Amino acid sequence: MLRKLLFRYQDKRQLVIAIIGAFLGMTFLITSIHYLIKVNDFGKGTEILGPNTIIVQKKVSGFSTLKMTKTDFSPSEIRQMKKEPFILDVKPVESNNFTISIETNDPMVPRFRGNIFIQTVDPGFLDVKSDKWHWKEGDTLVPMIMPRDFLVMLNTYMSSAGIPQVSDELAMDIKFKFALMNDTMKEYIACQIIGFTNEVPSVLVPQNFMNWANKRFAPDTEQKITQIMISGKENEFGLVEQMLKERHLESKNAQVIVGRLKSMVGTLILVVLVISIIAVFLSGLVLIQYLQLLLSKNLYEVRTLMRLGHHPKTLIRTFFMYFSKVFGLIALLSLGTFIGFKLILDSVFESGGLYIDSNLSLLSILSLILAYSLFALASYLSVRKGIYEQNNG
């Protein structure tokens, strides 16, 4: 009875417009937040490189072959690139200055040997989560990250020898050893695979091992930096790519394509997110204005009810519960529509080659809860102010 009395002067058209605006805004809000997170997470955990990180080197030309231009990076060049506003960090990739080979050292696996080259990168650029990624002088085992091509080559060799091929997990159980040598000495040391990568064509080892080995087997050789790792800011990969062109640098095509794709999609979703926030804010204002208009049309009823003994809190609760239900219905409809959109968009992204995680992101659900809470709080404060003003009046 109380509700019928207080809401008999409703303008349904204004309410419907506000509900539609809030519904669309909240739907696009949680959708854009979800995909902004998923796109930024794309590629994480599948490779050893951290997000938005590429390995680059100088382009080789005919002048480089004639030794008229340098293909290595000087410390000043690295410092200049670090100063760019769209660059997070630049670190050198160090290589071995001595001869090194790797061979199997496992009685369960036929002998396999090949010359390799090893590199080391700053740990901050690695996306490897392993407590084995360390080495100090005196350790008898060197952890290493292998290029996946090595596993393909190893499996090809085993297949030709009539031996069952191995998976990633089995390969990490096989015992290997390095043979480090120069013109005067040769030394063996055990090594173990702790991960694989498609991004780096060399074997990666810890920095301490590289320093020790170069000092021991090539003490008089100058360390030249022919590759560097660049980490760019989110959604600014286009500027990184432009810098590579200006400085005549190149990177693996797959890394550039993934970085460009993430930057473009991330920027687009960020624009949708901003528009969604504005839509949610404006629809919230419309709903609050509708509530205030409803109060103003019911001033006589509100004053009469309070004179008859109805406590202001009872009236406040009536208005608050009504709009809480309206906001709750909007939130549920937005969540259901988002799930429907998600099924379609996941398929679209997958067909476009962007294989993102299909699980619901917690932050998108929290954003929906936050939007609902802010709507409810704003309506409560607004109706409380209006009711108590009439009570004091």
CSV table of C-alpha atoms in Angstrom, one decimal:
chain,number,residue,atom,x,y,z
A,1,MET,CA,0.0,0.0,0.0
A,2,LEU,CA,2.8,2.4,0.9
A,3,ARG,CA,4.7,1.6,-2.3
A,4,LYS,CA,1.6,2.1,-4.4
A,5,LEU,CA,1.0,5.5,-2.8
A,6,LEU,CA,4.5,6.7,-3.3
A,7,PHE,CA,5.0,5.5,-6.9
A,8,ARG,CA,1.7,6.4,-8.5
A,9,TYR,CA,3.2,9.4,-10.3
A,10,GLN,CA,5.9,7.6,-12.1
A,11,ASP,CA,6.9,8.7,-15.7
A,12,LYS,CA,7.6,5.2,-17.1
A,13,ARG,CA,9.2,6.6,-20.3
A,14,GLN,CA,12.0,8.4,-18.5
A,15,LEU,CA,12.6,5.3,-16.3
A,16,VAL,CA,12.8,3.0,-19.4
A,17,ILE,CA,15.2,5.4,-21.1
A,18,ALA,CA,17.4,5.4,-18.0
A,19,ILE,CA,17.3,1.6,-17.6
A,20,ILE,CA,18.2,1.1,-21.3
A,21,GLY,CA,21.2,3.5,-20.9
A,22,ALA,CA,22.4,1.9,-17.7
A,23,PHE,CA,22.0,-1.6,-19.2
A,24,LEU,CA,24.0,-0.8,-22.3
A,25,GLY,CA,26.7,1.1,-20.4
A,26,MET,CA,27.1,-1.7,-17.8
A,27,THR,CA,27.1,-4.4,-20.5
A,28,PHE,CA,29.9,-2.7,-22.5
A,29,LEU,CA,31.7,-1.8,-19.3
A,30,ILE,CA,32.2,-5.4,-18.1
A,31,THR,CA,32.8,-6.6,-21.7
A,32,SER,CA,35.5,-4.1,-22.4
A,33,ILE,CA,37.2,-4.6,-19.0
A,34,HIS,CA,37.2,-8.4,-19.5
A,35,TYR,CA,38.7,-8.3,-23.0
A,36,LEU,CA,41.2,-5.5,-22.1
A,37,ILE,CA,42.6,-7.9,-19.4
A,38,LYS,CA,42.5,-11.0,-21.7
A,39,VAL,CA,44.2,-9.2,-24.6
A,40,ASN,CA,46.9,-7.9,-22.4
A,41,ASP,CA,47.4,-11.4,-21.0
A,42,PHE,CA,47.6,-12.9,-24.4
A,43,GLY,CA,50.9,-14.8,-24.8
A,44,LYS,CA,51.8,-14.8,-21.2
A,45,GLY,CA,52.9,-18.2,-19.9
A,46,THR,CA,53.4,-19.6,-23.4
A,47,GLU,CA,56.8,-18.2,-23.9
A,48,ILE,CA,59.8,-17.2,-21.9
A,49,LEU,CA,59.7,-13.5,-22.8
A,50,GLY,CA,57.7,-11.1,-20.7
A,51,PRO,CA,54.8,-9.2,-22.0
A,52,ASN,CA,55.4,-6.6,-24.8
A,53,THR,CA,59.0,-7.7,-25.1
A,54,ILE,CA,60.9,-8.3,-28.3
A,55,ILE,CA,64.5,-9.3,-29.3
A,56,VAL,CA,66.0,-7.0,-32.0
A,57,GLN,CA,69.2,-6.8,-33.9
A,58,LYS,CA,70.6,-4.5,-36.5
A,59,LYS,CA,69.7,-5.2,-40.2
A,60,VAL,CA,72.6,-6.7,-42.1
A,61,SER,CA,73.5,-5.0,-45.4
A,62,GLY,CA,76.2,-5.3,-47.9
A,63,PHE,CA,78.2,-2.7,-46.0
A,64,SER,CA,77.9,-4.9,-42.9
A,65,THR,CA,79.4,-7.8,-44.9
A,66,LEU,CA,82.3,-5.6,-45.9
A,67,LYS,CA,82.7,-4.5,-42.3
A,68,MET,CA,81.9,-0.9,-43.2
A,69,THR,CA,79.1,-0.7,-40.7
A,70,LYS,CA,78.7,-2.2,-37.2
A,71,THR,CA,76.1,-4.7,-36.3
A,72,ASP,CA,76.7,-4.5,-32.6
A,73,PHE,CA,75.1,-2.1,-30.1
A,74,SER,CA,77.2,0.5,-28.1
A,75,PRO,CA,76.3,1.4,-24.6
A,76,SER,CA,75.3,4.9,-25.8
A,77,GLU,CA,72.8,3.5,-28.3
A,78,ILE,CA,71.2,1.4,-25.5
A,79,ARG,CA,71.0,4.5,-23.2
A,80,GLN,CA,69.3,6.6,-26.0
A,81,MET,CA,66.6,4.0,-26.6
A,82,LYS,CA,65.9,3.8,-22.9
A,83,LYS,CA,65.1,7.5,-22.9
A,84,GLU,CA,62.2,7.0,-25.3
A,85,PRO,CA,58.9,7.6,-23.4
A,86,PHE,CA,57.2,4.5,-24.8
A,87,ILE,CA,60.1,2.2,-23.8
A,88,LEU,CA,60.0,0.5,-20.4
A,89,ASP,CA,63.5,-1.0,-20.5
A,90,VAL,CA,66.3,-2.1,-22.8
A,91,LYS,CA,68.8,-4.8,-21.9
A,92,PRO,CA,71.7,-6.4,-23.8
A,93,VAL,CA,71.7,-10.1,-24.8
A,94,GLU,CA,75.1,-11.5,-24.1
A,95,SER,CA,76.6,-14.5,-26.0
A,96,ASN,CA,79.4,-16.9,-25.6
A,97,ASN,CA,82.9,-16.0,-26.9
A,98,PHE,CA,84.1,-19.6,-26.8
A,99,THR,CA,83.3,-22.9,-28.5
A,100,ILE,CA,80.5,-25.0,-26.8
A,101,SER,CA,78.6,-28.1,-27.7
A,102,ILE,CA,75.9,-30.1,-26.1
A,103,GLU,CA,75.3,-33.8,-26.0
A,104,THR,CA,73.1,-36.3,-24.3
A,105,ASN,CA,74.5,-37.9,-21.1
A,106,ASP,CA,71.7,-40.4,-20.4
A,107,PRO,CA,72.0,-44.2,-20.6
A,108,MET,CA,68.3,-44.4,-21.7
A,109,VAL,CA,68.9,-42.1,-24.7
A,110,PRO,CA,71.3,-42.6,-27.7
A,111,ARG,CA,74.2,-40.3,-27.9
A,112,PHE,CA,73.3,-37.0,-29.6
A,113,ARG,CA,75.8,-34.2,-30.0
A,114,GLY,CA,75.9,-30.8,-31.7
A,115,ASN,CA,77.7,-27.4,-31.6
A,116,ILE,CA,75.5,-24.6,-30.2
A,117,PHE,CA,75.7,-21.0,-29.0
A,118,ILE,CA,74.4,-19.8,-25.7
A,119,GLN,CA,73.0,-16.5,-24.6
A,120,THR,CA,71.8,-14.9,-21.4
A,121,VAL,CA,69.2,-12.2,-20.8
A,122,ASP,CA,68.3,-10.0,-17.9
A,123,PRO,CA,66.0,-12.1,-15.5
A,124,GLY,CA,63.5,-9.2,-15.5
A,125,PHE,CA,62.7,-10.0,-19.1
A,126,LEU,CA,62.0,-13.6,-18.5
A,127,ASP,CA,58.5,-15.0,-17.9
A,128,VAL,CA,59.9,-18.2,-16.4
A,129,LYS,CA,58.7,-19.1,-13.0
A,130,SER,CA,61.3,-21.6,-11.8
A,131,ASP,CA,63.4,-21.8,-8.6
A,132,LYS,CA,66.0,-23.6,-10.7
A,133,TRP,CA,67.0,-20.5,-12.7
A,134,HIS,CA,70.2,-19.8,-10.9
A,135,TRP,CA,73.9,-20.8,-11.0
A,136,LYS,CA,77.0,-20.0,-9.0
A,137,GLU,CA,80.6,-21.2,-9.4
A,138,GLY,CA,81.0,-24.7,-8.0
A,139,ASP,CA,77.4,-25.8,-9.0
A,140,THR,CA,77.5,-29.1,-10.9
A,141,LEU,CA,74.3,-28.5,-12.9
A,142,VAL,CA,73.4,-25.6,-15.3
A,143,PRO,CA,69.7,-24.9,-16.0
A,144,MET,CA,68.9,-23.9,-19.5
A,145,ILE,CA,66.0,-22.9,-21.7
A,146,MET,CA,66.0,-24.5,-25.1
A,147,PRO,CA,64.7,-23.3,-28.4
A,148,ARG,CA,61.8,-25.5,-29.4
A,149,ASP,CA,63.6,-26.2,-32.7
A,150,PHE,CA,66.1,-28.2,-30.7
A,151,LEU,CA,63.4,-30.5,-29.5
A,152,VAL,CA,62.1,-30.9,-33.1
A,153,MET,CA,65.6,-31.7,-34.2
A,154,LEU,CA,66.1,-34.2,-31.4
A,155,ASN,CA,62.8,-35.9,-32.2
A,156,THR,CA,63.7,-36.1,-35.9
A,157,TYR,CA,67.0,-37.8,-34.9
A,158,MET,CA,65.2,-40.3,-32.6
A,159,SER,CA,62.6,-41.0,-35.3
A,160,SER,CA,65.3,-41.8,-37.9
A,161,ALA,CA,67.1,-44.1,-35.3
A,162,GLY,CA,63.8,-46.0,-34.6
A,163,ILE,CA,63.5,-44.6,-31.1
A,164,PRO,CA,60.2,-43.2,-29.7
A,165,GLN,CA,60.0,-39.4,-29.7
A,166,VAL,CA,59.8,-37.4,-26.5
A,167,SER,CA,57.5,-34.8,-25.2
A,168,ASP,CA,58.4,-31.5,-23.4
A,169,GLU,CA,58.1,-33.2,-20.0
A,170,LEU,CA,60.3,-36.2,-21.0
A,171,ALA,CA,62.9,-33.9,-22.6
A,172,MET,CA,63.2,-32.0,-19.3
A,173,ASP,CA,64.1,-35.3,-17.6
A,174,ILE,CA,66.9,-36.2,-20.1
A,175,LYS,CA,70.4,-35.7,-18.8
A,176,PHE,CA,72.7,-33.5,-21.0
A,177,LYS,CA,76.1,-32.0,-20.6
A,178,PHE,CA,78.0,-29.0,-22.1
A,179,ALA,CA,81.5,-29.3,-23.5
A,180,LEU,CA,83.2,-25.9,-23.1
A,181,MET,CA,86.5,-25.5,-24.9
A,182,ASN,CA,89.1,-23.2,-26.4
A,183,ASP,CA,92.5,-23.8,-28.0
A,184,THR,CA,94.1,-25.1,-24.8
A,185,MET,CA,91.5,-26.8,-22.6
A,186,LYS,CA,88.1,-28.5,-22.6
A,187,GLU,CA,85.7,-29.0,-19.7
A,188,TYR,CA,82.4,-30.8,-19.3
A,189,ILE,CA,79.5,-29.7,-17.0
A,190,ALA,CA,76.0,-31.2,-16.6
A,191,CYS,CA,73.0,-29.2,-17.8
A,192,GLN,CA,69.2,-29.6,-17.6
A,193,ILE,CA,66.3,-28.2,-19.6
A,194,ILE,CA,63.8,-26.3,-17.6
A,195,GLY,CA,61.7,-24.8,-20.4
A,196,PHE,CA,61.3,-24.2,-24.1
A,197,THR,CA,60.9,-21.1,-26.3
A,198,ASN,CA,59.9,-20.3,-29.9
A,199,GLU,CA,61.2,-16.7,-29.6
A,200,VAL,CA,64.9,-17.2,-29.0
A,201,PRO,CA,67.0,-19.3,-31.5
A,202,SER,CA,69.7,-20.0,-28.9
A,203,VAL,CA,70.1,-21.8,-25.6
A,204,LEU,CA,69.6,-19.5,-22.7
A,205,VAL,CA,71.7,-19.9,-19.5
A,206,PRO,CA,71.9,-17.8,-16.3
A,207,GLN,CA,74.0,-14.7,-16.3
A,208,ASN,CA,76.5,-16.0,-13.7
A,209,PHE,CA,77.3,-19.0,-15.8
A,210,MET,CA,77.9,-16.9,-18.9
A,211,ASN,CA,80.2,-14.6,-17.0
A,212,TRP,CA,82.2,-17.4,-15.5
A,213,ALA,CA,82.5,-19.3,-18.8
A,214,ASN,CA,83.5,-16.3,-20.9
A,215,LYS,CA,86.1,-15.3,-18.3
A,216,ARG,CA,87.5,-18.9,-18.1
A,217,PHE,CA,87.5,-19.8,-21.8
A,218,ALA,CA,87.8,-16.4,-23.5
A,219,PRO,CA,89.4,-14.0,-21.0
A,220,ASP,CA,90.9,-11.7,-23.7
A,221,THR,CA,87.8,-11.5,-26.0
A,222,GLU,CA,85.7,-8.3,-25.9
A,223,GLN,CA,82.0,-8.9,-25.3
A,224,LYS,CA,80.0,-7.5,-28.2
A,225,ILE,CA,76.3,-7.0,-28.0
A,226,THR,CA,74.6,-7.9,-31.3
A,227,GLN,CA,71.1,-8.3,-29.9
A,228,ILE,CA,69.0,-6.4,-27.3
A,229,MET,CA,65.7,-7.0,-25.6
A,230,ILE,CA,63.2,-4.1,-25.7
A,231,SER,CA,60.1,-3.9,-23.5
A,232,GLY,CA,57.5,-1.4,-24.6
A,233,LYS,CA,54.5,0.1,-22.9
A,234,GLU,CA,51.0,-1.3,-23.2
A,235,ASN,CA,49.1,-0.1,-26.3
A,236,GLU,CA,52.2,1.8,-27.7
A,237,PHE,CA,53.7,-0.9,-29.8
A,238,GLY,CA,53.3,1.2,-32.9
A,239,LEU,CA,55.8,3.7,-31.6
A,240,VAL,CA,58.2,0.8,-30.8
A,241,GLU,CA,57.9,-0.4,-34.4
A,242,GLN,CA,58.4,3.1,-35.7
A,243,MET,CA,61.6,3.4,-33.7
A,244,LEU,CA,62.9,0.0,-35.1
A,245,LYS,CA,62.4,1.3,-38.7
A,246,GLU,CA,64.1,4.6,-37.9
A,247,ARG,CA,67.1,2.9,-36.3
A,248,HIS,CA,67.3,0.1,-39.0
A,249,LEU,CA,66.6,-2.6,-36.5
A,250,GLU,CA,64.6,-5.8,-37.1
A,251,SER,CA,62.9,-8.4,-34.9
A,252,LYS,CA,61.3,-11.8,-35.4
A,253,ASN,CA,58.1,-11.3,-37.4
A,254,ALA,CA,55.9,-13.3,-35.0
A,255,GLN,CA,56.9,-11.0,-32.1
A,256,VAL,CA,56.1,-7.9,-34.1
A,257,ILE,CA,52.8,-9.2,-35.3
A,258,VAL,CA,51.7,-10.2,-31.8
A,259,GLY,CA,52.8,-6.9,-30.3
A,260,ARG,CA,51.0,-5.0,-33.0
A,261,LEU,CA,47.9,-7.0,-32.7
A,262,LYS,CA,47.8,-6.6,-28.9
A,263,SER,CA,48.4,-2.8,-29.2
A,264,MET,CA,45.6,-2.3,-31.8
A,265,VAL,CA,43.0,-4.5,-30.1
A,266,GLY,CA,43.9,-3.1,-26.6
A,267,THR,CA,43.6,0.5,-27.9
A,268,LEU,CA,40.2,-0.2,-29.4
A,269,ILE,CA,38.9,-1.9,-26.3
A,270,LEU,CA,40.2,1.0,-24.2
A,271,VAL,CA,38.2,3.4,-26.2
A,272,VAL,CA,35.1,1.3,-25.7
A,273,LEU,CA,35.8,1.2,-22.0
A,274,VAL,CA,36.0,5.0,-21.7
A,275,ILE,CA,32.7,5.3,-23.7
A,276,SER,CA,31.1,2.7,-21.4
A,277,ILE,CA,32.2,4.5,-18.3
A,278,ILE,CA,30.7,7.8,-19.6
A,279,ALA,CA,27.4,5.9,-20.6
A,280,VAL,CA,27.2,4.4,-17.1
A,281,PHE,CA,27.8,7.7,-15.4
A,282,LEU,CA,25.2,9.6,-17.6
A,283,SER,CA,22.6,6.8,-17.1
A,284,GLY,CA,23.2,7.0,-13.4
A,285,LEU,CA,22.6,10.7,-13.4
A,286,VAL,CA,19.3,10.2,-15.3
A,287,LEU,CA,18.2,7.6,-12.8
A,288,ILE,CA,19.0,9.8,-9.8
A,289,GLN,CA,17.2,12.7,-11.5
A,290,TYR,CA,14.2,10.5,-12.0
A,291,LEU,CA,14.3,9.6,-8.3
A,292,GLN,CA,14.4,13.2,-7.3
A,293,LEU,CA,11.6,14.0,-9.7
A,294,LEU,CA,9.6,11.2,-8.2
A,295,LEU,CA,10.2,12.6,-4.8
A,296,SER,CA,9.1,16.1,-5.8
A,297,LYS,CA,5.9,14.8,-7.3
A,298,ASN,CA,5.1,13.0,-4.0
A,299,LEU,CA,5.9,15.9,-1.6
A,300,TYR,CA,2.4,16.0,-0.3
A,301,GLU,CA,2.2,12.2,0.2
A,302,VAL,CA,5.6,12.1,1.9
A,303,ARG,CA,4.7,14.9,4.4
A,304,THR,CA,1.3,13.4,5.1
A,305,LEU,CA,2.8,10.0,5.8
A,306,MET,CA,5.4,11.4,8.2
A,307,ARG,CA,2.6,13.4,10.0
A,308,LEU,CA,0.7,10.2,10.4
A,309,GLY,CA,3.6,8.6,12.2
A,310,HIS,CA,5.6,6.9,9.5
A,311,HIS,CA,9.3,7.2,10.3
A,312,PRO,CA,11.5,8.8,7.6
A,313,LYS,CA,13.7,5.7,7.6
A,314,THR,CA,10.7,3.6,6.5
A,315,LEU,CA,10.1,5.9,3.5
A,316,ILE,CA,13.8,6.0,2.7
A,317,ARG,CA,13.9,2.2,2.8
A,318,THR,CA,10.9,2.0,0.4
A,319,PHE,CA,12.5,4.2,-2.2
A,320,PHE,CA,15.9,2.6,-1.7
A,321,MET,CA,14.6,-1.0,-2.1
A,322,TYR,CA,12.7,-0.1,-5.2
A,323,PHE,CA,15.7,1.4,-7.0
A,324,SER,CA,18.0,-1.3,-5.6
A,325,LYS,CA,15.8,-3.9,-7.4
A,326,VAL,CA,15.9,-1.8,-10.6
A,327,PHE,CA,19.7,-1.6,-10.4
A,328,GLY,CA,19.9,-5.3,-9.6
A,329,LEU,CA,17.8,-6.2,-12.6
A,330,ILE,CA,20.0,-4.1,-14.8
A,331,ALA,CA,23.1,-5.7,-13.4
A,332,LEU,CA,21.7,-9.2,-14.0
A,333,LEU,CA,20.6,-8.4,-17.5
A,334,SER,CA,24.0,-6.9,-18.3
A,335,LEU,CA,25.8,-10.0,-16.9
A,336,GLY,CA,23.7,-12.3,-19.0
A,337,THR,CA,24.2,-10.2,-22.2
A,338,PHE,CA,27.9,-10.1,-21.5
A,339,ILE,CA,28.1,-13.9,-21.3
A,340,GLY,CA,26.2,-14.1,-24.6
A,341,PHE,CA,28.6,-11.5,-26.2
A,342,LYS,CA,31.6,-13.4,-24.8
A,343,LEU,CA,30.6,-16.6,-26.6
A,344,ILE,CA,30.4,-14.7,-29.9
A,345,LEU,CA,33.6,-12.6,-29.4
A,346,ASP,CA,35.7,-15.5,-28.2
A,347,SER,CA,34.8,-17.3,-31.5
A,348,VAL,CA,35.6,-14.1,-33.5
A,349,PHE,CA,39.0,-13.6,-31.8
A,350,GLU,CA,39.8,-17.3,-32.2
A,351,SER,CA,39.0,-17.2,-35.9
A,352,GLY,CA,41.2,-14.1,-36.2
A,353,GLY,CA,44.2,-15.9,-34.6
A,354,LEU,CA,43.9,-14.3,-31.1
A,355,TYR,CA,43.7,-17.3,-28.8
A,356,ILE,CA,42.8,-15.7,-25.5
A,357,ASP,CA,41.9,-17.3,-22.2
A,358,SER,CA,38.1,-18.0,-22.2
A,359,ASN,CA,37.7,-17.9,-18.4
A,360,LEU,CA,35.7,-15.1,-16.8
A,361,SER,CA,37.9,-12.3,-15.4
A,362,LEU,CA,37.4,-11.5,-11.8
A,363,LEU,CA,38.0,-7.8,-12.3
A,364,SER,CA,35.1,-7.5,-14.8
A,365,ILE,CA,32.7,-9.1,-12.3
A,366,LEU,CA,34.0,-6.8,-9.6
A,367,SER,CA,33.4,-3.8,-11.9
A,368,LEU,CA,29.8,-4.8,-12.2
A,369,ILE,CA,29.4,-5.1,-8.5
A,370,LEU,CA,31.1,-1.7,-8.0
A,371,ALA,CA,28.8,0.0,-10.5
A,372,TYR,CA,25.8,-1.5,-8.8
A,373,SER,CA,27.1,-0.4,-5.4
A,374,LEU,CA,27.7,3.1,-6.6
A,375,PHE,CA,24.2,3.3,-8.1
A,376,ALA,CA,22.7,2.0,-4.9
A,377,LEU,CA,24.7,4.4,-2.7
A,378,ALA,CA,23.9,7.4,-4.9
A,379,SER,CA,20.2,6.6,-4.8
A,380,TYR,CA,20.2,6.1,-1.0
A,381,LEU,CA,22.0,9.4,-0.3
A,382,SER,CA,19.7,11.2,-2.7
A,383,VAL,CA,16.5,9.9,-1.3
A,384,ARG,CA,17.7,10.3,2.3
A,385,LYS,CA,18.5,13.9,1.7
A,386,GLY,CA,15.1,14.6,0.0
A,387,ILE,CA,13.1,12.8,2.8
A,388,TYR,CA,14.9,14.5,5.7
A,389,GLU,CA,14.6,17.9,4.0
A,390,GLN,CA,10.8,17.4,4.0
A,391,ASN,CA,10.9,16.2,7.6
A,392,ASN,CA,12.8,19.2,8.7
A,393,GLY,CA,10.6,21.5,6.7
